[in-house]
PDB file of N, CA and C and ligand atoms in Angstrom:
ATOM      1  N   PHE A   1     -25.307 -14.428  35.441  1.00 63.00           N
ATOM      2  CA  PHE A   1     -25.111 -14.830  36.820  1.00 63.00           C
ATOM      3  C   PHE A   1     -26.124 -15.893  37.206  1.00 63.00           C
ATOM      4  N   LEU A   2     -25.608 -17.090  37.571  1.00 64.00           N
ATOM      5  CA  LEU A   2     -26.497 -18.197  37.930  1.00 64.00           C
ATOM      6  C   LEU A   2     -26.668 -18.287  39.439  1.00 64.00           C
ATOM      7  N   PRO A   3     -27.859 -18.652  39.899  1.00 62.00           N
ATOM      8  CA  PRO A   3     -28.053 -18.819  41.343  1.00 62.00           C
ATOM      9  C   PRO A   3     -27.252 -20.016  41.855  1.00 62.00           C
ATOM     10  N   LYS A   4     -26.810 -19.933  43.121  1.00 64.00           N
ATOM     11  CA  LYS A   4     -26.060 -21.040  43.727  1.00 64.00           C
ATOM     12  C   LYS A   4     -26.911 -22.306  43.733  1.00 64.00           C
ATOM     13  N   LYS A   5     -26.251 -23.425  43.429  1.00 62.00           N
ATOM     14  CA  LYS A   5     -26.962 -24.709  43.450  1.00 62.00           C
ATOM     15  C   LYS A   5     -27.397 -25.026  44.863  1.00 62.00           C
ATOM     16  N   LYS A   6     -28.644 -25.410  45.018  1.00 63.00           N
ATOM     17  CA  LYS A   6     -29.127 -25.811  46.330  1.00 63.00           C
ATOM     18  C   LYS A   6     -28.711 -27.250  46.606  1.00 63.00           C
ATOM     19  N   LYS A   7     -28.286 -27.531  47.814  1.00 63.00           N
ATOM     20  CA  LYS A   7     -27.993 -28.900  48.200  1.00 63.00           C
ATOM     21  C   LYS A   7     -29.293 -29.530  48.678  1.00 63.00           C
ATOM     22  N   GLN A   8     -29.635 -30.654  48.080  1.00 61.00           N
ATOM     23  CA  GLN A   8     -30.878 -31.323  48.448  1.00 61.00           C
ATOM     24  C   GLN A   8     -30.552 -32.574  49.245  1.00 61.00           C
ATOM     25  N   LYS A   9     -30.297 -32.424  50.525  1.00 60.00           N
ATOM     26  CA  LYS A   9     -29.909 -33.539  51.384  1.00 60.00           C
ATOM     27  C   LYS A   9     -30.953 -34.649  51.366  1.00 60.00           C
ATOM     28  N   ASP A  10     -32.221 -34.290  51.252  1.00 69.00           N
ATOM     29  CA  ASP A  10     -33.273 -35.307  51.266  1.00 69.00           C
ATOM     30  C   ASP A  10     -33.212 -36.217  50.053  1.00 69.00           C
ATOM     31  N   SER A  11     -32.535 -35.776  49.005  1.00 83.00           N
ATOM     32  CA  SER A  11     -32.530 -36.578  47.788  1.00 83.00           C
ATOM     33  C   SER A  11     -31.224 -37.336  47.595  1.00 83.00           C
ATOM     34  N   LEU A  12     -30.384 -37.410  48.622  1.00 90.00           N
ATOM     35  CA  LEU A  12     -29.139 -38.163  48.499  1.00 90.00           C
ATOM     36  C   LEU A  12     -29.412 -39.636  48.228  1.00 90.00           C
ATOM     37  N   ILE A  13     -28.702 -40.205  47.295  1.00 92.00           N
ATOM     38  CA  ILE A  13     -28.789 -41.636  47.023  1.00 92.00           C
ATOM     39  C   ILE A  13     -27.754 -42.371  47.854  1.00 92.00           C
ATOM     40  N   ASN A  14     -26.523 -41.851  47.842  1.00 95.00           N
ATOM     41  CA  ASN A  14     -25.440 -42.466  48.599  1.00 95.00           C
ATOM     42  C   ASN A  14     -25.405 -41.859  49.997  1.00 95.00           C
ATOM     43  N   LEU A  15     -25.773 -42.648  51.010  1.00 93.00           N
ATOM     44  CA  LEU A  15     -25.821 -42.135  52.383  1.00 93.00           C
ATOM     45  C   LEU A  15     -24.499 -42.286  53.123  1.00 93.00           C
ATOM     46  N   LYS A  16     -23.675 -43.334  52.779  1.00 94.00           N
ATOM     47  CA  LYS A  16     -22.466 -43.515  53.590  1.00 94.00           C
ATOM     48  C   LYS A  16     -21.279 -44.188  52.902  1.00 94.00           C
ATOM     49  N   ILE A  17     -21.362 -44.477  51.619  1.00 95.00           N
ATOM     50  CA  ILE A  17     -20.272 -45.193  50.963  1.00 95.00           C
ATOM     51  C   ILE A  17     -19.228 -44.214  50.433  1.00 95.00           C
ATOM     52  N   GLN A  18     -17.979 -44.355  50.907  1.00 96.00           N
ATOM     53  CA  GLN A  18     -16.828 -43.550  50.446  1.00 96.00           C
ATOM     54  C   GLN A  18     -17.156 -42.061  50.377  1.00 96.00           C
ATOM     55  N   LYS A  19     -17.744 -41.519  51.431  1.00 96.00           N
ATOM     56  CA  LYS A  19     -18.146 -40.109  51.423  1.00 96.00           C
ATOM     57  C   LYS A  19     -16.951 -39.162  51.357  1.00 96.00           C
ATOM     58  N   GLU A  20     -15.729 -39.688  51.640  1.00 97.00           N
ATOM     59  CA  GLU A  20     -14.542 -38.849  51.565  1.00 97.00           C
ATOM     60  C   GLU A  20     -14.150 -38.559  50.112  1.00 97.00           C
ATOM     61  N   ASN A  21     -14.685 -39.326  49.171  1.00 96.00           N
ATOM     62  CA  ASN A  21     -14.364 -39.134  47.762  1.00 96.00           C
ATOM     63  C   ASN A  21     -15.390 -38.224  47.078  1.00 96.00           C
ATOM     64  N   PRO A  22     -14.940 -37.384  46.152  1.00 96.00           N
ATOM     65  CA  PRO A  22     -15.888 -36.519  45.437  1.00 96.00           C
ATOM     66  C   PRO A  22     -16.823 -37.314  44.520  1.00 96.00           C
ATOM     67  N   LYS A  23     -16.369 -38.500  44.105  1.00 96.00           N
ATOM     68  CA  LYS A  23     -17.195 -39.340  43.235  1.00 96.00           C
ATOM     69  C   LYS A  23     -16.828 -40.792  43.482  1.00 96.00           C
ATOM     70  N   VAL A  24     -17.826 -41.655  43.603  1.00 97.00           N
ATOM     71  CA  VAL A  24     -17.571 -43.083  43.792  1.00 97.00           C
ATOM     72  C   VAL A  24     -17.624 -43.764  42.428  1.00 97.00           C
ATOM     73  N   VAL A  25     -16.493 -44.316  42.044  1.00 96.00           N
ATOM     74  CA  VAL A  25     -16.404 -45.016  40.762  1.00 96.00           C
ATOM     75  C   VAL A  25     -15.805 -46.390  41.017  1.00 96.00           C
ATOM     76  N   ASN A  26     -16.395 -47.410  40.452  1.00 94.00           N
ATOM     77  CA  ASN A  26     -15.858 -48.755  40.582  1.00 94.00           C
ATOM     78  C   ASN A  26     -15.547 -49.302  39.194  1.00 94.00           C
ATOM     79  N   GLU A  27     -14.388 -49.940  39.089  1.00 93.00           N
ATOM     80  CA  GLU A  27     -13.984 -50.509  37.818  1.00 93.00           C
ATOM     81  C   GLU A  27     -13.823 -52.010  38.023  1.00 93.00           C
ATOM     82  N   ILE A  28     -14.457 -52.763  37.163  1.00 87.00           N
ATOM     83  CA  ILE A  28     -14.398 -54.217  37.273  1.00 87.00           C
ATOM     84  C   ILE A  28     -13.869 -54.770  35.962  1.00 87.00           C
ATOM     85  N   ASP A  29     -12.790 -55.518  36.063  1.00 87.00           N
ATOM     86  CA  ASP A  29     -12.227 -56.146  34.870  1.00 87.00           C
ATOM     87  C   ASP A  29     -12.996 -57.444  34.637  1.00 87.00           C
ATOM     88  N   ILE A  30     -13.683 -57.516  33.556  1.00 82.00           N
ATOM     89  CA  ILE A  30     -14.544 -58.658  33.259  1.00 82.00           C
ATOM     90  C   ILE A  30     -13.754 -59.974  33.251  1.00 82.00           C
ATOM     91  N   GLU A  31     -12.475 -59.877  32.944  1.00 81.00           N
ATOM     92  CA  GLU A  31     -11.623 -61.078  32.923  1.00 81.00           C
ATOM     93  C   GLU A  31     -11.382 -61.622  34.326  1.00 81.00           C
ATOM     94  N   ASP A  32     -11.579 -60.793  35.353  1.00 80.00           N
ATOM     95  CA  ASP A  32     -11.323 -61.215  36.729  1.00 80.00           C
ATOM     96  C   ASP A  32     -12.525 -61.878  37.389  1.00 80.00           C
ATOM     97  N   LEU A  33     -13.663 -61.903  36.722  1.00 79.00           N
ATOM     98  CA  LEU A  33     -14.844 -62.526  37.327  1.00 79.00           C
ATOM     99  C   LEU A  33     -14.560 -64.005  37.556  1.00 79.00           C
ATOM    100  N   LYS A  34     -14.720 -64.416  38.815  1.00 73.00           N
ATOM    101  CA  LYS A  34     -14.378 -65.795  39.164  1.00 73.00           C
ATOM    102  C   LYS A  34     -15.579 -66.731  38.985  1.00 73.00           C
ATOM    103  N   SER A  35     -16.723 -66.329  39.538  1.00 71.00           N
ATOM    104  CA  SER A  35     -17.864 -67.228  39.465  1.00 71.00           C
ATOM    105  C   SER A  35     -18.734 -66.866  38.262  1.00 71.00           C
ATOM    106  N   THR A  36     -19.734 -67.666  38.005  1.00 78.00           N
ATOM    107  CA  THR A  36     -20.562 -67.468  36.818  1.00 78.00           C
ATOM    108  C   THR A  36     -21.535 -66.304  36.973  1.00 78.00           C
ATOM    109  N   ASN A  37     -22.003 -66.026  38.186  1.00 86.00           N
ATOM    110  CA  ASN A  37     -22.906 -64.905  38.438  1.00 86.00           C
ATOM    111  C   ASN A  37     -22.337 -64.006  39.526  1.00 86.00           C
ATOM    112  N   VAL A  38     -22.220 -62.724  39.257  1.00 89.00           N
ATOM    113  CA  VAL A  38     -21.795 -61.765  40.273  1.00 89.00           C
ATOM    114  C   VAL A  38     -22.815 -60.633  40.278  1.00 89.00           C
ATOM    115  N   CYS A  39     -23.288 -60.266  41.485  1.00 94.00           N
ATOM    116  CA  CYS A  39     -24.319 -59.235  41.614  1.00 94.00           C
ATOM    117  C   CYS A  39     -23.701 -57.955  42.165  1.00 94.00           C
ATOM    118  N   TYR A  40     -23.906 -56.861  41.460  1.00 95.00           N
ATOM    119  CA  TYR A  40     -23.382 -55.567  41.889  1.00 95.00           C
ATOM    120  C   TYR A  40     -24.523 -54.670  42.353  1.00 95.00           C
ATOM    121  N   CYS A  41     -24.273 -54.000  43.468  1.00 97.00           N
ATOM    122  CA  CYS A  41     -25.293 -53.185  44.142  1.00 97.00           C
ATOM    123  C   CYS A  41     -25.643 -51.932  43.333  1.00 97.00           C
ATOM    124  N   ARG A  42     -26.936 -51.673  43.238  1.00 97.00           N
ATOM    125  CA  ARG A  42     -27.414 -50.435  42.629  1.00 97.00           C
ATOM    126  C   ARG A  42     -28.288 -49.635  43.594  1.00 97.00           C
ATOM    127  N   CYS A  43     -28.441 -50.160  44.835  1.00 97.00           N
ATOM    128  CA  CYS A  43     -29.287 -49.439  45.799  1.00 97.00           C
ATOM    129  C   CYS A  43     -28.458 -48.583  46.748  1.00 97.00           C
ATOM    130  N   TRP A  44     -27.152 -48.741  46.741  1.00 97.00           N
ATOM    131  CA  TRP A  44     -26.220 -47.991  47.591  1.00 97.00           C
ATOM    132  C   TRP A  44     -26.400 -48.284  49.077  1.00 97.00           C
ATOM    133  N   ARG A  45     -26.971 -49.432  49.431  1.00 97.00           N
ATOM    134  CA  ARG A  45     -27.157 -49.789  50.839  1.00 97.00           C
ATOM    135  C   ARG A  45     -26.318 -51.001  51.233  1.00 97.00           C
ATOM    136  N   SER A  46     -25.617 -51.612  50.282  1.00 97.00           N
ATOM    137  CA  SER A  46     -24.856 -52.819  50.581  1.00 97.00           C
ATOM    138  C   SER A  46     -23.692 -52.536  51.518  1.00 97.00           C
ATOM    139  N   LYS A  47     -23.498 -53.434  52.485  1.00 97.00           N
ATOM    140  CA  LYS A  47     -22.347 -53.319  53.385  1.00 97.00           C
ATOM    141  C   LYS A  47     -21.102 -53.896  52.726  1.00 97.00           C
ATOM    142  N   THR A  48     -21.256 -54.505  51.576  1.00 96.00           N
ATOM    143  CA  THR A  48     -20.115 -55.042  50.826  1.00 96.00           C
ATOM    144  C   THR A  48     -19.992 -54.343  49.471  1.00 96.00           C
ATOM    145  N   PHE A  49     -20.459 -53.095  49.385  1.00 97.00           N
ATOM    146  CA  PHE A  49     -20.440 -52.335  48.139  1.00 97.00           C
ATOM    147  C   PHE A  49     -19.061 -52.383  47.486  1.00 97.00           C
ATOM    148  N   PRO A  50     -18.931 -52.632  46.197  1.00 95.00           N
ATOM    149  CA  PRO A  50     -19.991 -52.586  45.195  1.00 95.00           C
ATOM    150  C   PRO A  50     -20.730 -53.905  44.974  1.00 95.00           C
ATOM    151  N   VAL A  51     -20.425 -54.931  45.776  1.00 95.00           N
ATOM    152  CA  VAL A  51     -21.111 -56.208  45.605  1.00 95.00           C
ATOM    153  C   VAL A  51     -22.411 -56.190  46.416  1.00 95.00           C
ATOM    154  N   CYS A  52     -23.468 -56.673  45.846  1.00 97.00           N
ATOM    155  CA  CYS A  52     -24.788 -56.737  46.492  1.00 97.00           C
ATOM    156  C   CYS A  52     -24.755 -57.696  47.678  1.00 97.00           C
ATOM    157  N   ASP A  53     -25.315 -57.281  48.820  1.00 98.00           N
ATOM    158  CA  ASP A  53     -25.459 -58.180  49.977  1.00 98.00           C
ATOM    159  C   ASP A  53     -26.933 -58.380  50.318  1.00 98.00           C
ATOM    160  N   LYS A  54     -27.793 -58.089  49.400  1.00 98.00           N
ATOM    161  CA  LYS A  54     -29.250 -58.228  49.516  1.00 98.00           C
ATOM    162  C   LYS A  54     -29.894 -57.163  50.403  1.00 98.00           C
ATOM    163  N   SER A  55     -29.146 -56.117  50.743  1.00 98.00           N
ATOM    164  CA  SER A  55     -29.728 -55.011  51.528  1.00 98.00           C
ATOM    165  C   SER A  55     -30.858 -54.317  50.771  1.00 98.00           C
ATOM    166  N   HIS A  56     -30.897 -54.489  49.461  1.00 98.00           N
ATOM    167  CA  HIS A  56     -31.967 -53.850  48.678  1.00 98.00           C
ATOM    168  C   HIS A  56     -33.346 -54.361  49.093  1.00 98.00           C
ATOM    169  N   ILE A  57     -33.410 -55.592  49.591  1.00 98.00           N
ATOM    170  CA  ILE A  57     -34.702 -56.168  49.997  1.00 98.00           C
ATOM    171  C   ILE A  57     -35.299 -55.339  51.135  1.00 98.00           C
ATOM    172  N   LYS A  58     -34.478 -55.048  52.165  1.00 97.00           N
ATOM    173  CA  LYS A  58     -34.953 -54.242  53.297  1.00 97.00           C
ATOM    174  C   LYS A  58     -35.261 -52.810  52.846  1.00 97.00           C
ATOM    175  N   HIS A  59     -34.380 -52.259  52.009  1.00 96.00           N
ATOM    176  CA  HIS A  59     -34.591 -50.903  51.500  1.00 96.00           C
ATOM    177  C   HIS A  59     -35.927 -50.810  50.762  1.00 96.00           C
ATOM    178  N   ASN A  60     -36.218 -51.790  49.923  1.00 97.00           N
ATOM    179  CA  ASN A  60     -37.478 -51.771  49.171  1.00 97.00           C
ATOM    180  C   ASN A  60     -38.677 -51.910  50.097  1.00 97.00           C
ATOM    181  N   GLU A  61     -38.553 -52.754  51.142  1.00 97.00           N
ATOM    182  CA  GLU A  61     -39.658 -52.916  52.103  1.00 97.00           C
ATOM    183  C   GLU A  61     -39.922 -51.617  52.849  1.00 97.00           C
ATOM    184  N   LEU A  62     -38.834 -50.935  53.255  1.00 96.00           N
ATOM    185  CA  LEU A  62     -38.979 -49.722  54.060  1.00 96.00           C
ATOM    186  C   LEU A  62     -39.469 -48.523  53.252  1.00 96.00           C
ATOM    187  N   THR A  63     -39.089 -48.467  51.980  1.00 93.00           N
ATOM    188  CA  THR A  63     -39.354 -47.260  51.196  1.00 93.00           C
ATOM    189  C   THR A  63     -40.396 -47.429  50.101  1.00 93.00           C
ATOM    190  N   GLY A  64     -40.712 -48.674  49.752  1.00 96.00           N
ATOM    191  CA  GLY A  64     -41.602 -48.896  48.621  1.00 96.00           C
ATOM    192  C   GLY A  64     -40.874 -48.770  47.290  1.00 96.00           C
ATOM    193  N   ASP A  65     -39.554 -48.696  47.357  1.00 95.00           N
ATOM    194  CA  ASP A  65     -38.751 -48.619  46.146  1.00 95.00           C
ATOM    195  C   ASP A  65     -38.725 -49.992  45.465  1.00 95.00           C
ATOM    196  N   ASN A  66     -38.104 -50.064  44.299  1.00 97.00           N
ATOM    197  CA  ASN A  66     -38.072 -51.345  43.577  1.00 97.00           C
ATOM    198  C   ASN A  66     -36.697 -51.618  42.982  1.00 97.00           C
ATOM    199  N   VAL A  67     -35.652 -51.231  43.709  1.00 97.00           N
ATOM    200  CA  VAL A  67     -34.303 -51.374  43.154  1.00 97.00           C
ATOM    201  C   VAL A  67     -33.742 -52.775  43.381  1.00 97.00           C
ATOM    202  N   GLY A  68     -32.802 -53.159  42.544  1.00 98.00           N
ATOM    203  CA  GLY A  68     -32.155 -54.458  42.647  1.00 98.00           C
ATOM    204  C   GLY A  68     -30.781 -54.391  42.011  1.00 98.00           C
ATOM    205  N   PRO A  69     -30.045 -55.501  42.095  1.00 97.00           N
ATOM    206  CA  PRO A  69     -28.660 -55.495  41.634  1.00 97.00           C
ATOM    207  C   PRO A  69     -28.516 -55.594  40.117  1.00 97.00           C
ATOM    208  N   LEU A  70     -27.315 -55.286  39.670  1.00 96.00           N
ATOM    209  CA  LEU A  70     -26.889 -55.592  38.315  1.00 96.00           C
ATOM    210  C   LEU A  70     -26.219 -56.955  38.382  1.00 96.00           C
ATOM    211  N   ILE A  71     -26.703 -57.905  37.618  1.00 94.00           N
ATOM    212  CA  ILE A  71     -26.159 -59.260  37.652  1.00 94.00           C
ATOM    213  C   ILE A  71     -25.326 -59.489  36.397  1.00 94.00           C
ATOM    214  N   LEU A  72     -24.054 -59.767  36.617  1.00 90.00           N
ATOM    215  CA  LEU A  72     -23.181 -60.095  35.492  1.00 90.00           C
ATOM    216  C   LEU A  72     -23.066 -61.613  35.410  1.00 90.00           C
ATOM    217  N   LYS A  73     -23.337 -62.137  34.243  1.00 87.00           N
ATOM    218  CA  LYS A  73     -23.273 -63.585  34.052  1.00 87.00           C
ATOM    219  C   LYS A  73     -22.107 -63.911  33.136  1.00 87.00           C
ATOM    220  N   LYS A  74     -21.372 -64.915  33.546  1.00 81.00           N
ATOM    221  CA  LYS A  74     -20.226 -65.325  32.745  1.00 81.00           C
ATOM    222  C   LYS A  74     -20.549 -66.677  32.114  1.00 81.00           C
ATOM    223  N   LYS A  75     -20.422 -66.738  30.813  1.00 78.00           N
ATOM    224  CA  LYS A  75     -20.674 -67.998  30.121  1.00 78.00           C
ATOM    225  C   LYS A  75     -19.489 -68.931  30.324  1.00 78.00           C
ATOM    226  N   ILE A  76     -19.803 -70.168  30.615  1.00 74.00           N
ATOM    227  CA  ILE A  76     -18.735 -71.164  30.697  1.00 74.00           C
ATOM    228  C   ILE A  76     -18.654 -71.848  29.345  1.00 74.00           C
ATOM    229  N   LEU A  77     -17.527 -71.727  28.726  1.00 71.00           N
ATOM    230  CA  LEU A  77     -17.374 -72.292  27.368  1.00 71.00           C
ATOM    231  C   LEU A  77     -16.729 -73.650  27.406  1.00 71.00           C
TER     232      LEU A  77
HETATM  233 FE1  LIG B   1     -27.859 -52.980  46.807  1.00 54.42          FE
HETATM  234 FE2  LIG B   1     -28.525 -55.473  46.478  1.00 54.42          FE
HETATM  235  S1  LIG B   1     -27.644 -54.593  48.200  1.00 54.42           S
HETATM  236  S2  LIG B   1     -28.716 -53.909  45.095  1.00 54.42           S
END
């Protein structure tokens, strides 16, 4: 018999993105990338999630965190 899992509200990473879903998953087809550099949010604060809108800068200032985007680069051949 295992004890019930405690919910740790203070440790939530995702505060408001797609909270109606049990899991937030984004799929990006690499063939659809239009520009040479696309930045994807890893701080969960972007208002354009999953694309980075630079909200990580304010988040890092407020919290002392050091998070930043995932940058996908497309080579032009
Ligand atoms: Fe989240 Fe930039 S806004 S990583």
